Amino acid sequence: DFIGMTVQEAKQILYESEIDYEIQGEGEDITSQFPKAGEEINKNTKILLSSFLSWKKGSERTLTLLNGT
């Protein structure tokens, strides 16, 4: 299960296991994966991981809207 790992941790494990993968998003932590944890895969299966920025309570972030407002 890669959910909750950092992107770097997941990359290292998948690289060492010689499993193909793709990471979507620019967050620091893995937020979802396919196939799900516990499903059997073969060596030709590509693991899809998402790493989207998460909004944590109390965190401060600034957004720039496309129209500049």
PDB file of C-alpha atoms in Angstrom:
ATOM      1  CA  ASP A   1       0.000   0.000   0.000  1.00  0.00           C
ATOM      2  CA  PHE A   2       1.648   3.209  -1.196  1.00  0.00           C
ATOM      3  CA  ILE A   3      -0.999   5.627   0.090  1.00  0.00           C
ATOM      4  CA  GLY A   4       0.527   7.915   2.695  1.00  0.00           C
ATOM      5  CA  MET A   5       4.116   7.282   1.576  1.00  0.00           C
ATOM      6  CA  THR A   6       6.168  10.085   0.169  1.00  0.00           C
ATOM      7  CA  VAL A   7       6.631  10.111  -3.583  1.00  0.00           C
ATOM      8  CA  GLN A   8      10.338   9.401  -3.081  1.00  0.00           C
ATOM      9  CA  GLU A   9       9.648   6.358  -0.868  1.00  0.00           C
ATOM     10  CA  ALA A  10       7.202   4.903  -3.409  1.00  0.00           C
ATOM     11  CA  LYS A  11       9.600   5.523  -6.304  1.00  0.00           C
ATOM     12  CA  GLN A  12      12.429   3.764  -4.474  1.00  0.00           C
ATOM     13  CA  ILE A  13      10.331   0.680  -3.668  1.00  0.00           C
ATOM     14  CA  LEU A  14       8.969   0.399  -7.210  1.00  0.00           C
ATOM     15  CA  TYR A  15      12.412   0.934  -8.758  1.00  0.00           C
ATOM     16  CA  GLU A  16      13.959  -1.758  -6.555  1.00  0.00           C
ATOM     17  CA  SER A  17      11.071  -4.115  -7.395  1.00  0.00           C
ATOM     18  CA  GLU A  18      11.512  -3.407 -11.124  1.00  0.00           C
ATOM     19  CA  ILE A  19       7.833  -2.501 -11.451  1.00  0.00           C
ATOM     20  CA  ASP A  20       6.721   0.077 -14.015  1.00  0.00           C
ATOM     21  CA  TYR A  21       4.841   3.042 -12.567  1.00  0.00           C
ATOM     22  CA  GLU A  22       3.416   6.455 -13.344  1.00  0.00           C
ATOM     23  CA  ILE A  23       2.888   9.255 -10.851  1.00  0.00           C
ATOM     24  CA  GLN A  24       0.331  11.957 -11.535  1.00  0.00           C
ATOM     25  CA  GLY A  25       0.243  15.224  -9.617  1.00  0.00           C
ATOM     26  CA  GLU A  26       2.792  17.367  -7.842  1.00  0.00           C
ATOM     27  CA  GLY A  27       2.185  16.642  -4.176  1.00  0.00           C
ATOM     28  CA  GLU A  28       4.723  15.228  -1.737  1.00  0.00           C
ATOM     29  CA  ASP A  29       2.675  12.213  -0.599  1.00  0.00           C
ATOM     30  CA  ILE A  30       0.838   9.458  -2.450  1.00  0.00           C
ATOM     31  CA  THR A  31      -2.920  10.029  -2.186  1.00  0.00           C
ATOM     32  CA  SER A  32      -4.282   7.146  -4.302  1.00  0.00           C
ATOM     33  CA  GLN A  33      -3.140   4.111  -6.255  1.00  0.00           C
ATOM     34  CA  PHE A  34      -4.298   1.629  -8.868  1.00  0.00           C
ATOM     35  CA  PRO A  35      -4.413  -1.314  -8.609  1.00  0.00           C
ATOM     36  CA  LYS A  36      -5.491  -1.173  -4.980  1.00  0.00           C
ATOM     37  CA  ALA A  37      -3.322  -2.581  -2.223  1.00  0.00           C
ATOM     38  CA  GLY A  38      -3.512  -6.365  -1.972  1.00  0.00           C
ATOM     39  CA  GLU A  39      -4.456  -6.992  -5.602  1.00  0.00           C
ATOM     40  CA  GLU A  40      -2.207  -9.428  -7.446  1.00  0.00           C
ATOM     41  CA  ILE A  41      -0.192  -7.991 -10.307  1.00  0.00           C
ATOM     42  CA  ASN A  42       2.299  -9.392 -12.762  1.00  0.00           C
ATOM     43  CA  LYS A  43       5.622  -7.841 -13.781  1.00  0.00           C
ATOM     44  CA  ASN A  44       3.989  -6.169 -16.806  1.00  0.00           C
ATOM     45  CA  THR A  45       1.429  -4.263 -14.720  1.00  0.00           C
ATOM     46  CA  LYS A  46       1.938  -0.514 -14.536  1.00  0.00           C
ATOM     47  CA  ILE A  47       1.171   0.973 -11.123  1.00  0.00           C
ATOM     48  CA  LEU A  48      -0.644   4.307 -11.262  1.00  0.00           C
ATOM     49  CA  LEU A  49      -0.060   6.603  -8.298  1.00  0.00           C
ATOM     50  CA  SER A  50      -1.570  10.016  -7.608  1.00  0.00           C
ATOM     51  CA  SER A  51       0.160  12.679  -5.592  1.00  0.00           C
ATOM     52  CA  PHE A  52      -2.064  15.702  -5.397  1.00  0.00           C
ATOM     53  CA  LEU A  53      -1.575  18.556  -2.998  1.00  0.00           C
ATOM     54  CA  SER A  54      -3.623  18.027   0.115  1.00  0.00           C
ATOM     55  CA  TRP A  55      -5.348  20.783   2.027  1.00  0.00           C
ATOM     56  CA  LYS A  56      -4.629  20.304   5.689  1.00  0.00           C
ATOM     57  CA  LYS A  57      -6.544  22.176   8.336  1.00  0.00           C
ATOM     58  CA  GLY A  58      -4.491  25.113   9.480  1.00  0.00           C
ATOM     59  CA  SER A  59      -2.208  25.176   6.470  1.00  0.00           C
ATOM     60  CA  GLU A  60      -1.830  28.403   4.578  1.00  0.00           C
ATOM     61  CA  ARG A  61      -1.782  28.319   0.801  1.00  0.00           C
ATOM     62  CA  THR A  62      -2.166  31.023  -1.787  1.00  0.00           C
ATOM     63  CA  LEU A  63      -3.982  30.397  -5.048  1.00  0.00           C
ATOM     64  CA  THR A  64      -3.585  32.445  -8.198  1.00  0.00           C
ATOM     65  CA  LEU A  65      -6.741  32.323 -10.269  1.00  0.00           C
ATOM     66  CA  LEU A  66      -6.462  32.105 -14.024  1.00  0.00           C
ATOM     67  CA  ASN A  67      -8.135  35.471 -14.549  1.00  0.00           C
ATOM     68  CA  GLY A  68      -5.727  37.080 -12.058  1.00  0.00           C
ATOM     69  CA  THR A  69      -8.303  37.933  -9.393  1.00  0.00           C
TER      70      THR A  69
END
